[in-house]
């Protein structure tokens, strides 16, 4: 139903946003920092990278594995002249059967007009809007309750009193 990875990231972001209430700042500063933390974790939960649109940790693992593997470089060049003592004809290369891949290689058709975009995507269909809104409204509700407890109730009473 839901992706546990995305829910875990959203839950961690919501927890950190609520923990921002303990920062030694004004309430406005706490709200701004908490909102930035929550939005960054939401973006991280939605972010997909690479041409096959995988989560950032899978993409980074692939990049790290590729950067650490050994490369096979060949510095051989074709002979420019034959040696005089070796009149034998060159050997024929043996054709090896090609192994077929399990997964077909995706073929991309570049667009004729417009700039090329880096392969970054947000997985709205995978994660969905409802978990994001649930987390956002939950954090806003907690912030509202803290604001009410810290003097927001008196401020609201001032605005609702009729003179």
mmCIF file of the C-alpha atoms, coordinates in Angstrom:
data_MODEL
# 
_entry.id   MODEL 
# 
loop_
_atom_site.group_PDB 
_atom_site.id 
_atom_site.type_symbol 
_atom_site.label_atom_id 
_atom_site.label_alt_id 
_atom_site.label_comp_id 
_atom_site.label_asym_id 
_atom_site.label_entity_id 
_atom_site.label_seq_id 
_atom_site.pdbx_PDB_ins_code 
_atom_site.Cartn_x 
_atom_site.Cartn_y 
_atom_site.Cartn_z 
_atom_site.occupancy 
_atom_site.B_iso_or_equiv 
_atom_site.pdbx_formal_charge 
_atom_site.auth_seq_id 
_atom_site.auth_comp_id 
_atom_site.auth_asym_id 
_atom_site.auth_atom_id 
_atom_site.pdbx_PDB_model_num 
ATOM 1   C CA . UNK A 1 1   ? 0.000   0.000   0.000   1.00 0.00 ? 1   UNK A CA 1 
ATOM 2   C CA . UNK A 1 2   ? 2.570   2.552   1.100   1.00 0.00 ? 2   UNK A CA 1 
ATOM 3   C CA . UNK A 1 3   ? 6.297   2.588   0.734   1.00 0.00 ? 3   UNK A CA 1 
ATOM 4   C CA . UNK A 1 4   ? 7.860   2.141   4.190   1.00 0.00 ? 4   UNK A CA 1 
ATOM 5   C CA . UNK A 1 5   ? 10.936  4.109   3.157   1.00 0.00 ? 5   UNK A CA 1 
ATOM 6   C CA . UNK A 1 6   ? 8.901   7.178   2.258   1.00 0.00 ? 6   UNK A CA 1 
ATOM 7   C CA . UNK A 1 7   ? 6.763   6.952   5.394   1.00 0.00 ? 7   UNK A CA 1 
ATOM 8   C CA . UNK A 1 8   ? 9.892   6.595   7.511   1.00 0.00 ? 8   UNK A CA 1 
ATOM 9   C CA . UNK A 1 9   ? 11.434  9.701   5.984   1.00 0.00 ? 9   UNK A CA 1 
ATOM 10  C CA . UNK A 1 10  ? 8.196   11.663  6.414   1.00 0.00 ? 10  UNK A CA 1 
ATOM 11  C CA . UNK A 1 11  ? 7.912   10.525  10.030  1.00 0.00 ? 11  UNK A CA 1 
ATOM 12  C CA . UNK A 1 12  ? 11.522  11.473  10.771  1.00 0.00 ? 12  UNK A CA 1 
ATOM 13  C CA . UNK A 1 13  ? 10.957  14.890  9.207   1.00 0.00 ? 13  UNK A CA 1 
ATOM 14  C CA . UNK A 1 14  ? 7.810   15.430  11.266  1.00 0.00 ? 14  UNK A CA 1 
ATOM 15  C CA . UNK A 1 15  ? 9.611   14.406  14.452  1.00 0.00 ? 15  UNK A CA 1 
ATOM 16  C CA . UNK A 1 16  ? 12.513  16.751  13.753  1.00 0.00 ? 16  UNK A CA 1 
ATOM 17  C CA . UNK A 1 17  ? 10.102  19.573  12.911  1.00 0.00 ? 17  UNK A CA 1 
ATOM 18  C CA . UNK A 1 18  ? 8.362   19.085  16.259  1.00 0.00 ? 18  UNK A CA 1 
ATOM 19  C CA . UNK A 1 19  ? 11.717  18.902  18.052  1.00 0.00 ? 19  UNK A CA 1 
ATOM 20  C CA . UNK A 1 20  ? 12.535  22.304  16.548  1.00 0.00 ? 20  UNK A CA 1 
ATOM 21  C CA . UNK A 1 21  ? 10.151  23.668  19.188  1.00 0.00 ? 21  UNK A CA 1 
ATOM 22  C CA . UNK A 1 22  ? 12.915  23.120  21.770  1.00 0.00 ? 22  UNK A CA 1 
ATOM 23  C CA . UNK A 1 23  ? 15.372  25.422  19.994  1.00 0.00 ? 23  UNK A CA 1 
ATOM 24  C CA . UNK A 1 24  ? 16.368  28.534  21.961  1.00 0.00 ? 24  UNK A CA 1 
ATOM 25  C CA . UNK A 1 25  ? 14.802  30.931  19.429  1.00 0.00 ? 25  UNK A CA 1 
ATOM 26  C CA . UNK A 1 26  ? 11.670  33.006  19.188  1.00 0.00 ? 26  UNK A CA 1 
ATOM 27  C CA . UNK A 1 27  ? 8.503   31.173  18.217  1.00 0.00 ? 27  UNK A CA 1 
ATOM 28  C CA . UNK A 1 28  ? 8.696   32.620  14.707  1.00 0.00 ? 28  UNK A CA 1 
ATOM 29  C CA . UNK A 1 29  ? 12.232  31.282  14.296  1.00 0.00 ? 29  UNK A CA 1 
ATOM 30  C CA . UNK A 1 30  ? 11.112  27.863  15.511  1.00 0.00 ? 30  UNK A CA 1 
ATOM 31  C CA . UNK A 1 31  ? 8.254   27.840  13.003  1.00 0.00 ? 31  UNK A CA 1 
ATOM 32  C CA . UNK A 1 32  ? 10.509  28.844  10.102  1.00 0.00 ? 32  UNK A CA 1 
ATOM 33  C CA . UNK A 1 33  ? 13.204  26.282  10.903  1.00 0.00 ? 33  UNK A CA 1 
ATOM 34  C CA . UNK A 1 34  ? 10.617  23.554  11.553  1.00 0.00 ? 34  UNK A CA 1 
ATOM 35  C CA . UNK A 1 35  ? 8.877   24.310  8.260   1.00 0.00 ? 35  UNK A CA 1 
ATOM 36  C CA . UNK A 1 36  ? 12.181  24.181  6.349   1.00 0.00 ? 36  UNK A CA 1 
ATOM 37  C CA . UNK A 1 37  ? 13.088  20.859  7.976   1.00 0.00 ? 37  UNK A CA 1 
ATOM 38  C CA . UNK A 1 38  ? 9.683   19.387  7.153   1.00 0.00 ? 38  UNK A CA 1 
ATOM 39  C CA . UNK A 1 39  ? 9.719   20.576  3.545   1.00 0.00 ? 39  UNK A CA 1 
ATOM 40  C CA . UNK A 1 40  ? 13.254  19.264  2.997   1.00 0.00 ? 40  UNK A CA 1 
ATOM 41  C CA . UNK A 1 41  ? 12.292  15.830  4.331   1.00 0.00 ? 41  UNK A CA 1 
ATOM 42  C CA . UNK A 1 42  ? 9.165   15.822  2.145   1.00 0.00 ? 42  UNK A CA 1 
ATOM 43  C CA . UNK A 1 43  ? 11.300  16.621  -0.891  1.00 0.00 ? 43  UNK A CA 1 
ATOM 44  C CA . UNK A 1 44  ? 13.742  13.860  0.091   1.00 0.00 ? 44  UNK A CA 1 
ATOM 45  C CA . UNK A 1 45  ? 10.876  11.362  0.361   1.00 0.00 ? 45  UNK A CA 1 
ATOM 46  C CA . UNK A 1 46  ? 9.642   12.330  -3.112  1.00 0.00 ? 46  UNK A CA 1 
ATOM 47  C CA . UNK A 1 47  ? 13.023  12.672  -4.828  1.00 0.00 ? 47  UNK A CA 1 
ATOM 48  C CA . UNK A 1 48  ? 14.011  10.179  -7.514  1.00 0.00 ? 48  UNK A CA 1 
ATOM 49  C CA . UNK A 1 49  ? 17.334  10.368  -9.360  1.00 0.00 ? 49  UNK A CA 1 
ATOM 50  C CA . UNK A 1 50  ? 18.996  8.841   -12.389 1.00 0.00 ? 50  UNK A CA 1 
ATOM 51  C CA . UNK A 1 51  ? 17.595  7.739   -15.709 1.00 0.00 ? 51  UNK A CA 1 
ATOM 52  C CA . UNK A 1 52  ? 15.660  4.913   -14.062 1.00 0.00 ? 52  UNK A CA 1 
ATOM 53  C CA . UNK A 1 53  ? 14.256  7.131   -11.262 1.00 0.00 ? 53  UNK A CA 1 
ATOM 54  C CA . UNK A 1 54  ? 15.521  5.449   -8.102  1.00 0.00 ? 54  UNK A CA 1 
ATOM 55  C CA . UNK A 1 55  ? 15.623  6.857   -4.552  1.00 0.00 ? 55  UNK A CA 1 
ATOM 56  C CA . UNK A 1 56  ? 18.695  8.940   -3.624  1.00 0.00 ? 56  UNK A CA 1 
ATOM 57  C CA . UNK A 1 57  ? 20.290  6.256   -1.441  1.00 0.00 ? 57  UNK A CA 1 
ATOM 58  C CA . UNK A 1 58  ? 20.143  3.690   -4.262  1.00 0.00 ? 58  UNK A CA 1 
ATOM 59  C CA . UNK A 1 59  ? 21.524  6.251   -6.713  1.00 0.00 ? 59  UNK A CA 1 
ATOM 60  C CA . UNK A 1 60  ? 24.377  7.184   -4.351  1.00 0.00 ? 60  UNK A CA 1 
ATOM 61  C CA . UNK A 1 61  ? 25.163  3.510   -3.746  1.00 0.00 ? 61  UNK A CA 1 
ATOM 62  C CA . UNK A 1 62  ? 25.395  2.919   -7.477  1.00 0.00 ? 62  UNK A CA 1 
ATOM 63  C CA . UNK A 1 63  ? 27.583  5.986   -7.987  1.00 0.00 ? 63  UNK A CA 1 
ATOM 64  C CA . UNK A 1 64  ? 29.893  4.949   -5.125  1.00 0.00 ? 64  UNK A CA 1 
ATOM 65  C CA . UNK A 1 65  ? 30.131  1.362   -6.366  1.00 0.00 ? 65  UNK A CA 1 
ATOM 66  C CA . UNK A 1 66  ? 30.912  2.577   -9.892  1.00 0.00 ? 66  UNK A CA 1 
ATOM 67  C CA . UNK A 1 67  ? 33.559  5.012   -8.654  1.00 0.00 ? 67  UNK A CA 1 
ATOM 68  C CA . UNK A 1 68  ? 35.286  2.333   -6.563  1.00 0.00 ? 68  UNK A CA 1 
ATOM 69  C CA . UNK A 1 69  ? 35.395  -0.450  -9.154  1.00 0.00 ? 69  UNK A CA 1 
ATOM 70  C CA . UNK A 1 70  ? 38.512  -1.048  -11.185 1.00 0.00 ? 70  UNK A CA 1 
ATOM 71  C CA . UNK A 1 71  ? 38.613  0.122   -14.771 1.00 0.00 ? 71  UNK A CA 1 
ATOM 72  C CA . UNK A 1 72  ? 40.048  -1.886  -17.611 1.00 0.00 ? 72  UNK A CA 1 
ATOM 73  C CA . UNK A 1 73  ? 42.055  0.376   -19.833 1.00 0.00 ? 73  UNK A CA 1 
ATOM 74  C CA . UNK A 1 74  ? 43.843  -1.005  -22.879 1.00 0.00 ? 74  UNK A CA 1 
ATOM 75  C CA . UNK A 1 75  ? 46.802  0.894   -24.259 1.00 0.00 ? 75  UNK A CA 1 
ATOM 76  C CA . UNK A 1 76  ? 47.480  -1.402  -27.183 1.00 0.00 ? 76  UNK A CA 1 
ATOM 77  C CA . UNK A 1 77  ? 47.735  -0.071  -30.691 1.00 0.00 ? 77  UNK A CA 1 
ATOM 78  C CA . UNK A 1 78  ? 47.700  -1.865  -34.004 1.00 0.00 ? 78  UNK A CA 1 
ATOM 79  C CA . UNK A 1 79  ? 51.138  -2.768  -35.342 1.00 0.00 ? 79  UNK A CA 1 
ATOM 80  C CA . UNK A 1 80  ? 52.458  -0.242  -37.842 1.00 0.00 ? 80  UNK A CA 1 
ATOM 81  C CA . UNK A 1 81  ? 54.742  -2.673  -39.702 1.00 0.00 ? 81  UNK A CA 1 
ATOM 82  C CA . UNK A 1 82  ? 55.297  -6.376  -39.810 1.00 0.00 ? 82  UNK A CA 1 
ATOM 83  C CA . UNK A 1 83  ? 58.359  -7.944  -38.345 1.00 0.00 ? 83  UNK A CA 1 
ATOM 84  C CA . UNK A 1 84  ? 60.658  -9.329  -40.999 1.00 0.00 ? 84  UNK A CA 1 
ATOM 85  C CA . UNK A 1 85  ? 61.352  -12.627 -39.268 1.00 0.00 ? 85  UNK A CA 1 
ATOM 86  C CA . UNK A 1 86  ? 57.677  -13.658 -38.880 1.00 0.00 ? 86  UNK A CA 1 
ATOM 87  C CA . UNK A 1 87  ? 56.065  -14.458 -42.269 1.00 0.00 ? 87  UNK A CA 1 
ATOM 88  C CA . UNK A 1 88  ? 53.081  -16.267 -40.687 1.00 0.00 ? 88  UNK A CA 1 
ATOM 89  C CA . UNK A 1 89  ? 49.632  -14.803 -41.404 1.00 0.00 ? 89  UNK A CA 1 
ATOM 90  C CA . UNK A 1 90  ? 47.797  -13.084 -38.530 1.00 0.00 ? 90  UNK A CA 1 
ATOM 91  C CA . UNK A 1 91  ? 45.448  -15.259 -36.507 1.00 0.00 ? 91  UNK A CA 1 
ATOM 92  C CA . UNK A 1 92  ? 41.722  -14.909 -36.936 1.00 0.00 ? 92  UNK A CA 1 
ATOM 93  C CA . UNK A 1 93  ? 39.800  -13.684 -33.919 1.00 0.00 ? 93  UNK A CA 1 
ATOM 94  C CA . UNK A 1 94  ? 37.448  -16.216 -32.421 1.00 0.00 ? 94  UNK A CA 1 
ATOM 95  C CA . UNK A 1 95  ? 33.869  -14.975 -32.284 1.00 0.00 ? 95  UNK A CA 1 
ATOM 96  C CA . UNK A 1 96  ? 32.402  -15.424 -28.824 1.00 0.00 ? 96  UNK A CA 1 
ATOM 97  C CA . UNK A 1 97  ? 28.644  -15.739 -28.393 1.00 0.00 ? 97  UNK A CA 1 
ATOM 98  C CA . UNK A 1 98  ? 27.184  -12.547 -26.972 1.00 0.00 ? 98  UNK A CA 1 
ATOM 99  C CA . UNK A 1 99  ? 25.319  -12.843 -23.702 1.00 0.00 ? 99  UNK A CA 1 
ATOM 100 C CA . UNK A 1 100 ? 21.886  -11.316 -23.733 1.00 0.00 ? 100 UNK A CA 1 
ATOM 101 C CA . UNK A 1 101 ? 20.854  -8.972  -20.965 1.00 0.00 ? 101 UNK A CA 1 
ATOM 102 C CA . UNK A 1 102 ? 18.022  -9.858  -18.632 1.00 0.00 ? 102 UNK A CA 1 
ATOM 103 C CA . UNK A 1 103 ? 16.450  -6.418  -18.823 1.00 0.00 ? 103 UNK A CA 1 
ATOM 104 C CA . UNK A 1 104 ? 16.050  -4.518  -22.068 1.00 0.00 ? 104 UNK A CA 1 
ATOM 105 C CA . UNK A 1 105 ? 18.039  -1.321  -22.346 1.00 0.00 ? 105 UNK A CA 1 
ATOM 106 C CA . UNK A 1 106 ? 15.708  1.697   -22.308 1.00 0.00 ? 106 UNK A CA 1 
ATOM 107 C CA . UNK A 1 107 ? 15.835  3.819   -25.417 1.00 0.00 ? 107 UNK A CA 1 
ATOM 108 C CA . UNK A 1 108 ? 15.423  7.525   -24.901 1.00 0.00 ? 108 UNK A CA 1 
ATOM 109 C CA . UNK A 1 109 ? 14.305  9.812   -27.659 1.00 0.00 ? 109 UNK A CA 1 
ATOM 110 C CA . UNK A 1 110 ? 15.718  13.293  -27.155 1.00 0.00 ? 110 UNK A CA 1 
ATOM 111 C CA . UNK A 1 111 ? 13.287  16.145  -27.584 1.00 0.00 ? 111 UNK A CA 1 
ATOM 112 C CA . UNK A 1 112 ? 13.820  18.270  -30.650 1.00 0.00 ? 112 UNK A CA 1 
ATOM 113 C CA . UNK A 1 113 ? 13.311  21.604  -28.911 1.00 0.00 ? 113 UNK A CA 1 
ATOM 114 C CA . UNK A 1 114 ? 13.967  22.735  -25.372 1.00 0.00 ? 114 UNK A CA 1 
ATOM 115 C CA . UNK A 1 115 ? 16.789  22.254  -22.923 1.00 0.00 ? 115 UNK A CA 1 
ATOM 116 C CA . UNK A 1 116 ? 17.784  18.830  -21.729 1.00 0.00 ? 116 UNK A CA 1 
ATOM 117 C CA . UNK A 1 117 ? 16.906  18.233  -18.104 1.00 0.00 ? 117 UNK A CA 1 
ATOM 118 C CA . UNK A 1 118 ? 18.955  16.280  -15.628 1.00 0.00 ? 118 UNK A CA 1 
ATOM 119 C CA . UNK A 1 119 ? 17.212  13.061  -14.609 1.00 0.00 ? 119 UNK A CA 1 
ATOM 120 C CA . UNK A 1 120 ? 15.490  14.254  -11.433 1.00 0.00 ? 120 UNK A CA 1 
ATOM 121 C CA . UNK A 1 121 ? 11.882  13.507  -10.655 1.00 0.00 ? 121 UNK A CA 1 
ATOM 122 C CA . UNK A 1 122 ? 9.421   13.722  -7.785  1.00 0.00 ? 122 UNK A CA 1 
ATOM 123 C CA . UNK A 1 123 ? 7.488   10.503  -7.169  1.00 0.00 ? 123 UNK A CA 1 
ATOM 124 C CA . UNK A 1 124 ? 4.017   11.952  -6.619  1.00 0.00 ? 124 UNK A CA 1 
ATOM 125 C CA . UNK A 1 125 ? 2.316   8.770   -7.846  1.00 0.00 ? 125 UNK A CA 1 
ATOM 126 C CA . UNK A 1 126 ? 4.433   6.489   -5.654  1.00 0.00 ? 126 UNK A CA 1 
ATOM 127 C CA . UNK A 1 127 ? 4.129   8.389   -2.390  1.00 0.00 ? 127 UNK A CA 1 
ATOM 128 C CA . UNK A 1 128 ? 0.835   10.157  -2.900  1.00 0.00 ? 128 UNK A CA 1 
ATOM 129 C CA . UNK A 1 129 ? -0.442  13.443  -1.574  1.00 0.00 ? 129 UNK A CA 1 
ATOM 130 C CA . UNK A 1 130 ? -2.330  12.102  1.443   1.00 0.00 ? 130 UNK A CA 1 
ATOM 131 C CA . UNK A 1 131 ? 0.689   11.041  3.544   1.00 0.00 ? 131 UNK A CA 1 
ATOM 132 C CA . UNK A 1 132 ? 2.311   14.409  2.844   1.00 0.00 ? 132 UNK A CA 1 
ATOM 133 C CA . UNK A 1 133 ? -0.802  16.329  3.865   1.00 0.00 ? 133 UNK A CA 1 
ATOM 134 C CA . UNK A 1 134 ? -1.285  14.156  6.948   1.00 0.00 ? 134 UNK A CA 1 
ATOM 135 C CA . UNK A 1 135 ? 2.235   14.883  8.162   1.00 0.00 ? 135 UNK A CA 1 
ATOM 136 C CA . UNK A 1 136 ? 1.954   18.585  7.323   1.00 0.00 ? 136 UNK A CA 1 
ATOM 137 C CA . UNK A 1 137 ? -1.377  19.014  9.111   1.00 0.00 ? 137 UNK A CA 1 
ATOM 138 C CA . UNK A 1 138 ? -0.158  17.021  12.100  1.00 0.00 ? 138 UNK A CA 1 
ATOM 139 C CA . UNK A 1 139 ? 2.910   19.246  12.519  1.00 0.00 ? 139 UNK A CA 1 
ATOM 140 C CA . UNK A 1 140 ? 0.823   22.409  11.998  1.00 0.00 ? 140 UNK A CA 1 
ATOM 141 C CA . UNK A 1 141 ? -1.627  21.154  14.645  1.00 0.00 ? 141 UNK A CA 1 
ATOM 142 C CA . UNK A 1 142 ? 1.168   20.567  17.145  1.00 0.00 ? 142 UNK A CA 1 
ATOM 143 C CA . UNK A 1 143 ? 2.625   24.012  16.467  1.00 0.00 ? 143 UNK A CA 1 
ATOM 144 C CA . UNK A 1 144 ? -0.832  25.547  16.887  1.00 0.00 ? 144 UNK A CA 1 
ATOM 145 C CA . UNK A 1 145 ? -1.331  23.778  20.233  1.00 0.00 ? 145 UNK A CA 1 
ATOM 146 C CA . UNK A 1 146 ? 2.061   24.995  21.460  1.00 0.00 ? 146 UNK A CA 1 
ATOM 147 C CA . UNK A 1 147 ? 1.237   28.524  20.312  1.00 0.00 ? 147 UNK A CA 1 
ATOM 148 C CA . UNK A 1 148 ? -2.084  28.393  22.185  1.00 0.00 ? 148 UNK A CA 1 
ATOM 149 C CA . UNK A 1 149 ? -0.333  27.178  25.348  1.00 0.00 ? 149 UNK A CA 1 
ATOM 150 C CA . UNK A 1 150 ? 2.310   29.926  25.141  1.00 0.00 ? 150 UNK A CA 1 
ATOM 151 C CA . UNK A 1 151 ? -0.100  32.846  25.070  1.00 0.00 ? 151 UNK A CA 1 
ATOM 152 C CA . UNK A 1 152 ? -1.902  32.424  21.780  1.00 0.00 ? 152 UNK A CA 1 
ATOM 153 C CA . UNK A 1 153 ? -5.200  31.879  23.583  1.00 0.00 ? 153 UNK A CA 1 
ATOM 154 C CA . UNK A 1 154 ? -5.039  35.371  25.112  1.00 0.00 ? 154 UNK A CA 1 
ATOM 155 C CA . UNK A 1 155 ? -4.179  36.819  21.698  1.00 0.00 ? 155 UNK A CA 1 
ATOM 156 C CA . UNK A 1 156 ? -7.171  35.068  20.133  1.00 0.00 ? 156 UNK A CA 1 
ATOM 157 C CA . UNK A 1 157 ? -9.408  36.243  22.991  1.00 0.00 ? 157 UNK A CA 1 
ATOM 158 C CA . UNK A 1 158 ? -8.296  39.808  22.329  1.00 0.00 ? 158 UNK A CA 1 
ATOM 159 C CA . UNK A 1 159 ? -9.315  39.563  18.670  1.00 0.00 ? 159 UNK A CA 1 
ATOM 160 C CA . UNK A 1 160 ? -12.694 37.974  19.453  1.00 0.00 ? 160 UNK A CA 1 
ATOM 161 C CA . UNK A 1 161 ? -13.791 40.391  22.191  1.00 0.00 ? 161 UNK A CA 1 
ATOM 162 C CA . UNK A 1 162 ? -16.431 42.896  21.061  1.00 0.00 ? 162 UNK A CA 1 
ATOM 163 C CA . UNK A 1 163 ? -16.248 46.356  22.506  1.00 0.00 ? 163 UNK A CA 1 
# 
